[in-house]
PDB file of N, CA and C in Angstrom:
ATOM      1  N   UNK A   1       0.816  -1.191   0.000  1.00 85.00           N
ATOM      2  CA  UNK A   1       0.000   0.000   0.000  1.00 85.00           C
ATOM      3  C   UNK A   1       0.864   1.260   0.000  1.00 85.00           C
ATOM      4  N   UNK A   2       1.912   1.276   0.800  1.00 89.00           N
ATOM      5  CA  UNK A   2       2.807   2.439   0.858  1.00 89.00           C
ATOM      6  C   UNK A   2       3.605   2.547  -0.435  1.00 89.00           C
ATOM      7  N   UNK A   3       3.981   1.398  -0.995  1.00 92.00           N
ATOM      8  CA  UNK A   3       4.751   1.391  -2.243  1.00 92.00           C
ATOM      9  C   UNK A   3       3.944   2.044  -3.354  1.00 92.00           C
ATOM     10  N   UNK A   4       2.665   1.733  -3.437  1.00 92.00           N
ATOM     11  CA  UNK A   4       1.808   2.331  -4.472  1.00 92.00           C
ATOM     12  C   UNK A   4       1.546   3.808  -4.181  1.00 92.00           C
ATOM     13  N   UNK A   5       1.302   4.138  -2.911  1.00 92.00           N
ATOM     14  CA  UNK A   5       0.956   5.514  -2.539  1.00 92.00           C
ATOM     15  C   UNK A   5       2.080   6.494  -2.858  1.00 92.00           C
ATOM     16  N   UNK A   6       3.329   6.085  -2.580  1.00 91.00           N
ATOM     17  CA  UNK A   6       4.476   6.965  -2.805  1.00 91.00           C
ATOM     18  C   UNK A   6       5.263   6.605  -4.054  1.00 91.00           C
ATOM     19  N   UNK A   7       4.743   5.725  -4.875  1.00 91.00           N
ATOM     20  CA  UNK A   7       5.341   5.257  -6.141  1.00 91.00           C
ATOM     21  C   UNK A   7       6.831   4.919  -5.977  1.00 91.00           C
ATOM     22  N   UNK A   8       7.091   3.965  -5.104  1.00 91.00           N
ATOM     23  CA  UNK A   8       8.448   3.496  -4.838  1.00 91.00           C
ATOM     24  C   UNK A   8       8.791   2.416  -5.855  1.00 91.00           C
ATOM     25  N   UNK A   9       9.995   2.492  -6.440  1.00 91.00           N
ATOM     26  CA  UNK A   9      10.395   1.519  -7.460  1.00 91.00           C
ATOM     27  C   UNK A   9      10.721   0.155  -6.870  1.00 91.00           C
ATOM     28  N   UNK A  10      11.454   0.131  -5.760  1.00 91.00           N
ATOM     29  CA  UNK A  10      11.865  -1.121  -5.140  1.00 91.00           C
ATOM     30  C   UNK A  10      11.192  -1.238  -3.770  1.00 91.00           C
ATOM     31  N   UNK A  11      10.398  -2.276  -3.584  1.00 91.00           N
ATOM     32  CA  UNK A  11       9.660  -2.456  -2.331  1.00 91.00           C
ATOM     33  C   UNK A  11      10.579  -2.765  -1.159  1.00 91.00           C
ATOM     34  N   UNK A  12      11.804  -3.243  -1.408  1.00 92.00           N
ATOM     35  CA  UNK A  12      12.743  -3.558  -0.327  1.00 92.00           C
ATOM     36  C   UNK A  12      13.309  -2.302   0.323  1.00 92.00           C
ATOM     37  N   UNK A  13      13.174  -1.150  -0.323  1.00 93.00           N
ATOM     38  CA  UNK A  13      13.712   0.083   0.258  1.00 93.00           C
ATOM     39  C   UNK A  13      12.748   0.729   1.249  1.00 93.00           C
ATOM     40  N   UNK A  14      11.607   0.101   1.493  1.00 93.00           N
ATOM     41  CA  UNK A  14      10.638   0.606   2.466  1.00 93.00           C
ATOM     42  C   UNK A  14      10.800  -0.187   3.755  1.00 93.00           C
ATOM     43  N   UNK A  15      11.000   0.530   4.869  1.00 93.00           N
ATOM     44  CA  UNK A  15      11.193  -0.113   6.166  1.00 93.00           C
ATOM     45  C   UNK A  15      10.100   0.371   7.114  1.00 93.00           C
ATOM     46  N   UNK A  16       9.335  -0.563   7.658  1.00 93.00           N
ATOM     47  CA  UNK A  16       8.276  -0.259   8.612  1.00 93.00           C
ATOM     48  C   UNK A  16       8.691  -0.761   9.987  1.00 93.00           C
ATOM     49  N   UNK A  17       8.421   0.016  11.038  1.00 93.00           N
ATOM     50  CA  UNK A  17       8.788  -0.410  12.384  1.00 93.00           C
ATOM     51  C   UNK A  17       8.021   0.398  13.420  1.00 93.00           C
ATOM     52  N   UNK A  18       8.048  -0.044  14.657  1.00 93.00           N
ATOM     53  CA  UNK A  18       7.502   0.697  15.789  1.00 93.00           C
ATOM     54  C   UNK A  18       5.990   0.774  15.820  1.00 93.00           C
ATOM     55  N   UNK A  19       5.313  -0.273  15.425  1.00 93.00           N
ATOM     56  CA  UNK A  19       3.855  -0.232  15.386  1.00 93.00           C
ATOM     57  C   UNK A  19       3.252  -0.451  16.764  1.00 93.00           C
ATOM     58  N   UNK A  20       2.195   0.312  17.045  1.00 94.00           N
ATOM     59  CA  UNK A  20       1.429   0.163  18.275  1.00 94.00           C
ATOM     60  C   UNK A  20      -0.044   0.154  17.917  1.00 94.00           C
ATOM     61  N   UNK A  21      -0.785  -0.731  18.552  1.00 93.00           N
ATOM     62  CA  UNK A  21      -2.220  -0.794  18.304  1.00 93.00           C
ATOM     63  C   UNK A  21      -2.929   0.279  19.127  1.00 93.00           C
ATOM     64  N   UNK A  22      -3.990   0.815  18.584  1.00 91.00           N
ATOM     65  CA  UNK A  22      -4.784   1.804  19.294  1.00 91.00           C
ATOM     66  C   UNK A  22      -5.793   1.100  20.198  1.00 91.00           C
ATOM     67  N   UNK A  23      -6.165   1.732  21.277  1.00 90.00           N
ATOM     68  CA  UNK A  23      -7.147   1.154  22.193  1.00 90.00           C
ATOM     69  C   UNK A  23      -8.479   1.016  21.455  1.00 90.00           C
ATOM     70  N   UNK A  24      -9.084  -0.130  21.562  1.00 88.00           N
ATOM     71  CA  UNK A  24     -10.341  -0.391  20.870  1.00 88.00           C
ATOM     72  C   UNK A  24     -10.137  -1.134  19.566  1.00 88.00           C
ATOM     73  N   UNK A  25      -8.918  -1.175  19.079  1.00 85.00           N
ATOM     74  CA  UNK A  25      -8.607  -1.932  17.872  1.00 85.00           C
ATOM     75  C   UNK A  25      -8.993  -1.209  16.597  1.00 85.00           C
ATOM     76  N   UNK A  26      -8.728  -1.864  15.488  1.00 88.00           N
ATOM     77  CA  UNK A  26      -9.096  -1.317  14.192  1.00 88.00           C
ATOM     78  C   UNK A  26      -8.099  -0.346  13.609  1.00 88.00           C
ATOM     79  N   UNK A  27      -7.125   0.080  14.376  1.00 91.00           N
ATOM     80  CA  UNK A  27      -6.167   1.051  13.871  1.00 91.00           C
ATOM     81  C   UNK A  27      -4.815   0.857  14.551  1.00 91.00           C
ATOM     82  N   UNK A  28      -3.751   1.011  13.792  1.00 92.00           N
ATOM     83  CA  UNK A  28      -2.393   0.934  14.326  1.00 92.00           C
ATOM     84  C   UNK A  28      -1.603   2.111  13.799  1.00 92.00           C
ATOM     85  N   UNK A  29      -0.585   2.518  14.534  1.00 94.00           N
ATOM     86  CA  UNK A  29       0.286   3.594  14.073  1.00 94.00           C
ATOM     87  C   UNK A  29       1.727   3.148  14.217  1.00 94.00           C
ATOM     88  N   UNK A  30       2.582   3.617  13.307  1.00 94.00           N
ATOM     89  CA  UNK A  30       3.989   3.244  13.335  1.00 94.00           C
ATOM     90  C   UNK A  30       4.803   4.193  12.475  1.00 94.00           C
ATOM     91  N   UNK A  31       6.043   3.808  12.214  1.00 95.00           N
ATOM     92  CA  UNK A  31       6.963   4.628  11.442  1.00 95.00           C
ATOM     93  C   UNK A  31       7.321   3.931  10.140  1.00 95.00           C
ATOM     94  N   UNK A  32       7.610   4.735   9.130  1.00 94.00           N
ATOM     95  CA  UNK A  32       8.002   4.204   7.825  1.00 94.00           C
ATOM     96  C   UNK A  32       9.156   5.036   7.285  1.00 94.00           C
ATOM     97  N   UNK A  33      10.199   4.366   6.825  1.00 94.00           N
ATOM     98  CA  UNK A  33      11.324   5.046   6.190  1.00 94.00           C
ATOM     99  C   UNK A  33      11.443   4.526   4.758  1.00 94.00           C
ATOM    100  N   UNK A  34      11.577   5.434   3.812  1.00 94.00           N
ATOM    101  CA  UNK A  34      11.723   5.068   2.402  1.00 94.00           C
ATOM    102  C   UNK A  34      13.092   5.569   1.948  1.00 94.00           C
ATOM    103  N   UNK A  35      13.935   4.655   1.506  1.00 94.00           N
ATOM    104  CA  UNK A  35      15.295   4.991   1.068  1.00 94.00           C
ATOM    105  C   UNK A  35      15.358   5.062  -0.453  1.00 94.00           C
ATOM    106  N   UNK A  36      16.361   5.773  -0.968  1.00 93.00           N
ATOM    107  CA  UNK A  36      16.525   5.914  -2.415  1.00 93.00           C
ATOM    108  C   UNK A  36      16.928   4.595  -3.059  1.00 93.00           C
ATOM    109  N   UNK A  37      17.879   3.885  -2.421  1.00 93.00           N
ATOM    110  CA  UNK A  37      18.329   2.600  -2.967  1.00 93.00           C
ATOM    111  C   UNK A  37      18.785   1.704  -1.818  1.00 93.00           C
ATOM    112  N   UNK A  38      19.117   0.462  -2.140  1.00 93.00           N
ATOM    113  CA  UNK A  38      19.512  -0.502  -1.119  1.00 93.00           C
ATOM    114  C   UNK A  38      20.847  -0.147  -0.471  1.00 93.00           C
ATOM    115  N   UNK A  39      21.728   0.493  -1.208  1.00 93.00           N
ATOM    116  CA  UNK A  39      23.040   0.846  -0.655  1.00 93.00           C
ATOM    117  C   UNK A  39      22.891   1.836   0.502  1.00 93.00           C
ATOM    118  N   UNK A  40      22.053   2.847   0.344  1.00 93.00           N
ATOM    119  CA  UNK A  40      21.854   3.800   1.437  1.00 93.00           C
ATOM    120  C   UNK A  40      21.114   3.152   2.594  1.00 93.00           C
ATOM    121  N   UNK A  41      20.194   2.255   2.295  1.00 93.00           N
ATOM    122  CA  UNK A  41      19.484   1.543   3.354  1.00 93.00           C
ATOM    123  C   UNK A  41      20.459   0.743   4.203  1.00 93.00           C
ATOM    124  N   UNK A  42      21.372   0.025   3.550  1.00 93.00           N
ATOM    125  CA  UNK A  42      22.327  -0.804   4.288  1.00 93.00           C
ATOM    126  C   UNK A  42      23.327   0.028   5.074  1.00 93.00           C
ATOM    127  N   UNK A  43      23.634   1.241   4.631  1.00 93.00           N
ATOM    128  CA  UNK A  43      24.599   2.068   5.355  1.00 93.00           C
ATOM    129  C   UNK A  43      23.959   2.793   6.547  1.00 93.00           C
ATOM    130  N   UNK A  44      22.656   3.069   6.501  1.00 93.00           N
ATOM    131  CA  UNK A  44      22.003   3.849   7.551  1.00 93.00           C
ATOM    132  C   UNK A  44      21.223   2.985   8.526  1.00 93.00           C
ATOM    133  N   UNK A  45      20.501   2.012   8.021  1.00 93.00           N
ATOM    134  CA  UNK A  45      19.573   1.218   8.831  1.00 93.00           C
ATOM    135  C   UNK A  45      20.325   0.305   9.798  1.00 93.00           C
ATOM    136  N   UNK A  46      19.842   0.158  11.046  1.00 93.00           N
ATOM    137  CA  UNK A  46      20.491  -0.747  12.002  1.00 93.00           C
ATOM    138  C   UNK A  46      20.441  -2.198  11.529  1.00 93.00           C
ATOM    139  N   UNK A  47      21.391  -2.974  12.002  1.00 92.00           N
ATOM    140  CA  UNK A  47      21.541  -4.365  11.574  1.00 92.00           C
ATOM    141  C   UNK A  47      20.293  -5.204  11.882  1.00 92.00           C
ATOM    142  N   UNK A  48      19.684  -5.004  13.065  1.00 92.00           N
ATOM    143  CA  UNK A  48      18.542  -5.833  13.442  1.00 92.00           C
ATOM    144  C   UNK A  48      17.342  -5.583  12.528  1.00 92.00           C
ATOM    145  N   UNK A  49      17.177  -4.359  12.035  1.00 93.00           N
ATOM    146  CA  UNK A  49      16.075  -4.096  11.111  1.00 93.00           C
ATOM    147  C   UNK A  49      16.359  -4.678   9.738  1.00 93.00           C
ATOM    148  N   UNK A  50      17.632  -4.714   9.345  1.00 93.00           N
ATOM    149  CA  UNK A  50      17.986  -5.359   8.079  1.00 93.00           C
ATOM    150  C   UNK A  50      17.709  -6.851   8.140  1.00 93.00           C
ATOM    151  N   UNK A  51      17.962  -7.457   9.291  1.00 93.00           N
ATOM    152  CA  UNK A  51      17.679  -8.887   9.465  1.00 93.00           C
ATOM    153  C   UNK A  51      16.175  -9.123   9.384  1.00 93.00           C
ATOM    154  N   UNK A  52      15.385  -8.272  10.023  1.00 91.00           N
ATOM    155  CA  UNK A  52      13.924  -8.398   9.967  1.00 91.00           C
ATOM    156  C   UNK A  52      13.400  -8.285   8.545  1.00 91.00           C
ATOM    157  N   UNK A  53      14.003  -7.396   7.753  1.00 90.00           N
ATOM    158  CA  UNK A  53      13.559  -7.189   6.377  1.00 90.00           C
ATOM    159  C   UNK A  53      14.048  -8.291   5.447  1.00 90.00           C
ATOM    160  N   UNK A  54      14.957  -9.134   5.918  1.00 91.00           N
ATOM    161  CA  UNK A  54      15.478 -10.220   5.099  1.00 91.00           C
ATOM    162  C   UNK A  54      16.659  -9.829   4.239  1.00 91.00           C
ATOM    163  N   UNK A  55      17.280  -8.688   4.508  1.00 91.00           N
ATOM    164  CA  UNK A  55      18.426  -8.231   3.725  1.00 91.00           C
ATOM    165  C   UNK A  55      19.744  -8.776   4.262  1.00 91.00           C
ATOM    166  N   UNK A  56      19.795  -9.111   5.539  1.00 90.00           N
ATOM    167  CA  UNK A  56      20.992  -9.664   6.177  1.00 90.00           C
ATOM    168  C   UNK A  56      20.626 -10.976   6.848  1.00 90.00           C
ATOM    169  N   UNK A  57      21.641 -11.785   7.128  1.00 91.00           N
ATOM    170  CA  UNK A  57      21.411 -13.019   7.867  1.00 91.00           C
ATOM    171  C   UNK A  57      21.885 -12.826   9.301  1.00 91.00           C
ATOM    172  N   UNK A  58      21.181 -13.427  10.216  1.00 87.00           N
ATOM    173  CA  UNK A  58      21.517 -13.305  11.628  1.00 87.00           C
ATOM    174  C   UNK A  58      22.636 -14.272  11.963  1.00 87.00           C
ATOM    175  N   UNK A  59      23.625 -13.774  12.702  1.00 84.00           N
ATOM    176  CA  UNK A  59      24.735 -14.607  13.135  1.00 84.00           C
ATOM    177  C   UNK A  59      24.299 -15.315  14.411  1.00 84.00           C
ATOM    178  N   UNK A  60      24.247 -16.631  14.367  1.00 86.00           N
ATOM    179  CA  UNK A  60      23.808 -17.406  15.528  1.00 86.00           C
ATOM    180  C   UNK A  60      24.983 -17.597  16.487  1.00 86.00           C
ATOM    181  N   UNK A  61      24.786 -17.173  17.730  1.00 86.00           N
ATOM    182  CA  UNK A  61      25.775 -17.375  18.780  1.00 86.00           C
ATOM    183  C   UNK A  61      25.069 -18.032  19.947  1.00 86.00           C
ATOM    184  N   UNK A  62      25.809 -18.853  20.659  1.00 92.00           N
ATOM    185  CA  UNK A  62      25.200 -19.467  21.828  1.00 92.00           C
ATOM    186  C   UNK A  62      25.166 -18.462  22.972  1.00 92.00           C
ATOM    187  N   UNK A  63      24.253 -18.656  23.873  1.00 93.00           N
ATOM    188  CA  UNK A  63      24.100 -17.762  25.017  1.00 93.00           C
ATOM    189  C   UNK A  63      25.364 -17.762  25.875  1.00 93.00           C
ATOM    190  N   UNK A  64      25.996 -18.918  25.971  1.00 94.00           N
ATOM    191  CA  UNK A  64      27.208 -19.034  26.781  1.00 94.00           C
ATOM    192  C   UNK A  64      28.346 -18.208  26.182  1.00 94.00           C
ATOM    193  N   UNK A  65      28.488 -18.225  24.832  1.00 91.00           N
ATOM    194  CA  UNK A  65      29.528 -17.435  24.186  1.00 91.00           C
ATOM    195  C   UNK A  65      29.334 -15.941  24.455  1.00 91.00           C
ATOM    196  N   UNK A  66      28.089 -15.488  24.386  1.00 89.00           N
ATOM    197  CA  UNK A  66      27.805 -14.078  24.609  1.00 89.00           C
ATOM    198  C   UNK A  66      28.161 -13.684  26.039  1.00 89.00           C
ATOM    199  N   UNK A  67      27.785 -14.520  27.002  1.00 93.00           N
ATOM    200  CA  UNK A  67      28.069 -14.208  28.407  1.00 93.00           C
ATOM    201  C   UNK A  67      29.561 -14.248  28.705  1.00 93.00           C
ATOM    202  N   UNK A  68      30.285 -15.211  28.127  1.00 91.00           N
ATOM    203  CA  UNK A  68      31.730 -15.282  28.364  1.00 91.00           C
ATOM    204  C   UNK A  68      32.438 -14.057  27.793  1.00 91.00           C
ATOM    205  N   UNK A  69      32.023 -13.619  26.610  1.00 88.00           N
ATOM    206  CA  UNK A  69      32.641 -12.437  26.015  1.00 88.00           C
ATOM    207  C   UNK A  69      32.365 -11.198  26.871  1.00 88.00           C
ATOM    208  N   UNK A  70      31.147 -11.087  27.384  1.00 89.00           N
ATOM    209  CA  UNK A  70      30.783  -9.961  28.245  1.00 89.00           C
ATOM    210  C   UNK A  70      31.645  -9.949  29.495  1.00 89.00           C
ATOM    211  N   UNK A  71      31.817 -11.107  30.116  1.00 89.00           N
ATOM    212  CA  UNK A  71      32.595 -11.169  31.352  1.00 89.00           C
ATOM    213  C   UNK A  71      34.082 -10.954  31.110  1.00 89.00           C
ATOM    214  N   UNK A  72      34.600 -11.377  29.955  1.00 87.00           N
ATOM    215  CA  UNK A  72      35.995 -11.089  29.621  1.00 87.00           C
ATOM    216  C   UNK A  72      36.191  -9.596  29.444  1.00 87.00           C
ATOM    217  N   UNK A  73      35.232  -8.933  28.813  1.00 85.00           N
ATOM    218  CA  UNK A  73      35.352  -7.499  28.564  1.00 85.00           C
ATOM    219  C   UNK A  73      35.244  -6.701  29.860  1.00 85.00           C
ATOM    220  N   UNK A  74      34.567  -7.229  30.866  1.00 85.00           N
ATOM    221  CA  UNK A  74      34.439  -6.522  32.134  1.00 85.00           C
ATOM    222  C   UNK A  74      35.772  -6.408  32.853  1.00 85.00           C
ATOM    223  N   UNK A  75      36.678  -7.343  32.618  1.00 82.00           N
ATOM    224  CA  UNK A  75      37.980  -7.331  33.292  1.00 82.00           C
ATOM    225  C   UNK A  75      38.964  -6.374  32.638  1.00 82.00           C
ATOM    226  N   UNK A  76      38.681  -5.913  31.444  1.00 75.00           N
ATOM    227  CA  UNK A  76      39.606  -5.084  30.687  1.00 75.00           C
ATOM    228  C   UNK A  76      39.103  -3.645  30.690  1.00 75.00           C
ATOM    229  N   UNK A  77      39.997  -2.702  30.697  1.00 65.00           N
ATOM    230  CA  UNK A  77      39.583  -1.300  30.708  1.00 65.00           C
ATOM    231  C   UNK A  77      39.063  -0.869  29.339  1.00 65.00           C
ATOM    232  N   UNK A  78      38.444   0.300  29.288  1.00 60.00           N
ATOM    233  CA  UNK A  78      37.599   0.734  28.176  1.00 60.00           C
ATOM    234  C   UNK A  78      38.240   0.643  26.788  1.00 60.00           C
ATOM    235  N   UNK A  79      39.393   1.248  26.556  1.00 57.00           N
ATOM    236  CA  UNK A  79      39.935   1.281  25.201  1.00 57.00           C
ATOM    237  C   UNK A  79      40.435  -0.082  24.740  1.00 57.00           C
ATOM    238  N   UNK A  80      40.721  -0.965  25.678  1.00 59.00           N
ATOM    239  CA  UNK A  80      41.255  -2.271  25.327  1.00 59.00           C
ATOM    240  C   UNK A  80      40.166  -3.326  25.154  1.00 59.00           C
ATOM    241  N   UNK A  81      38.888  -2.979  25.332  1.00 54.00           N
ATOM    242  CA  UNK A  81      37.819  -3.963  25.283  1.00 54.00           C
ATOM    243  C   UNK A  81      37.721  -4.642  23.922  1.00 54.00           C
ATOM    244  N   UNK A  82      38.031  -3.903  22.878  1.00 52.00           N
ATOM    245  CA  UNK A  82      37.955  -4.488  21.542  1.00 52.00           C
ATOM    246  C   UNK A  82      39.067  -5.504  21.317  1.00 52.00           C
ATOM    247  N   UNK A  83      40.164  -5.383  22.068  1.00 55.00           N
ATOM    248  CA  UNK A  83      41.322  -6.254  21.864  1.00 55.00           C
ATOM    249  C   UNK A  83      41.517  -7.214  23.032  1.00 55.00           C
ATOM    250  N   UNK A  84      40.450  -7.877  23.481  1.00 56.00           N
ATOM    251  CA  UNK A  84      40.603  -8.797  24.606  1.00 56.00           C
ATOM    252  C   UNK A  84      41.457  -9.985  24.189  1.00 56.00           C
ATOM    253  N   UNK A  85      42.370 -10.428  25.040  1.00 55.00           N
ATOM    254  CA  UNK A  85      43.242 -11.543  24.682  1.00 55.00           C
ATOM    255  C   UNK A  85      42.479 -12.853  24.650  1.00 55.00           C
ATOM    256  N   UNK A  86      43.038 -13.811  23.926  1.00 55.00           N
ATOM    257  CA  UNK A  86      42.369 -15.105  23.835  1.00 55.00           C
ATOM    258  C   UNK A  86      42.499 -15.855  25.156  1.00 55.00           C
ATOM    259  N   UNK A  87      41.698 -16.876  25.295  1.00 50.00           N
ATOM    260  CA  UNK A  87      41.657 -17.660  26.536  1.00 50.00           C
ATOM    261  C   UNK A  87      43.014 -18.308  26.816  1.00 50.00           C
ATOM    262  N   UNK A  88      43.688 -18.800  25.764  1.00 51.00           N
ATOM    263  CA  UNK A  88      44.958 -19.501  25.945  1.00 51.00           C
ATOM    264  C   UNK A  88      46.028 -18.565  26.509  1.00 51.00           C
ATOM    265  N   UNK A  89      46.107 -17.357  25.997  1.00 54.00           N
ATOM    266  CA  UNK A  89      47.125 -16.411  26.449  1.00 54.00           C
ATOM    267  C   UNK A  89      46.887 -16.062  27.913  1.00 54.00           C
ATOM    268  N   UNK A  90      45.627 -15.843  28.282  1.00 56.00           N
ATOM    269  CA  UNK A  90      45.308 -15.501  29.657  1.00 56.00           C
ATOM    270  C   UNK A  90      45.646 -16.630  30.610  1.00 56.00           C
ATOM    271  N   UNK A  91      45.347 -17.870  30.218  1.00 53.00           N
ATOM    272  CA  UNK A  91      45.667 -19.007  31.072  1.00 53.00           C
ATOM    273  C   UNK A  91      47.172 -19.156  31.240  1.00 53.00           C
ATOM    274  N   UNK A  92      47.916 -18.917  30.154  1.00 52.00           N
ATOM    275  CA  UNK A  92      49.358 -19.019  30.213  1.00 52.00           C
ATOM    276  C   UNK A  92      49.938 -17.964  31.150  1.00 52.00           C
ATOM    277  N   UNK A  93      49.452 -16.726  31.052  1.00 53.00           N
ATOM    278  CA  UNK A  93      49.976 -15.668  31.930  1.00 53.00           C
ATOM    279  C   UNK A  93      49.603 -15.940  33.378  1.00 53.00           C
ATOM    280  N   UNK A  94      48.433 -16.517  33.625  1.00 51.00           N
ATOM    281  CA  UNK A  94      48.041 -16.872  34.985  1.00 51.00           C
ATOM    282  C   UNK A  94      48.963 -17.954  35.530  1.00 51.00           C
ATOM    283  N   UNK A  95      49.302 -18.933  34.694  1.00 50.00           N
ATOM    284  CA  UNK A  95      50.175 -20.020  35.097  1.00 50.00           C
ATOM    285  C   UNK A  95      51.562 -19.477  35.439  1.00 50.00           C
ATOM    286  N   UNK A  96      52.085 -18.560  34.621  1.00 51.00           N
ATOM    287  CA  UNK A  96      53.411 -17.985  34.869  1.00 51.00           C
ATOM    288  C   UNK A  96      53.386 -17.175  36.157  1.00 51.00           C
ATOM    289  N   UNK A  97      52.347 -16.373  36.382  1.00 52.00           N
ATOM    290  CA  UNK A  97      52.252 -15.565  37.597  1.00 52.00           C
ATOM    291  C   UNK A  97      52.111 -16.441  38.820  1.00 52.00           C
ATOM    292  N   UNK A  98      51.399 -17.567  38.723  1.00 54.00           N
ATOM    293  CA  UNK A  98      51.199 -18.453  39.857  1.00 54.00           C
ATOM    294  C   UNK A  98      52.523 -19.131  40.263  1.00 54.00           C
ATOM    295  N   UNK A  99      53.401 -19.385  39.296  1.00 56.00           N
ATOM    296  CA  UNK A  99      54.669 -20.049  39.608  1.00 56.00           C
ATOM    297  C   UNK A  99      55.633 -19.116  40.315  1.00 56.00           C
ATOM    298  N   UNK A 100      55.439 -17.818  40.201  1.00 52.00           N
ATOM    299  CA  UNK A 100      56.343 -16.867  40.848  1.00 52.00           C
ATOM    300  C   UNK A 100      56.129 -16.811  42.347  1.00 52.00           C
ATOM    301  N   UNK A 101      54.985 -17.245  42.836  1.00 47.00           N
ATOM    302  CA  UNK A 101      54.698 -17.174  44.275  1.00 47.00           C
ATOM    303  C   UNK A 101      55.204 -18.366  45.008  1.00 47.00           C
TER     304      UNK A 101
END
């Protein structure tokens, strides 16, 4: 309906989100963004909305991996969070430090 109303050439460049139903039903309100082409959509639109629209694939991670990465990042200070060391290096440094005592 929006594609016809605004004469959009590519239906994939229309992104709908944030819908809420009105009390009593029969009507909903939300937001719509219409991009010029797919390249601008991919550069501006958040990743999760691209996945919803079917333009990107979701990277499957286990819950345990996400939690371990979060806890590793908590031990490191702010600028170094992107460069957290691997598990093997940390275990090795712990082993070396433990032998000094």
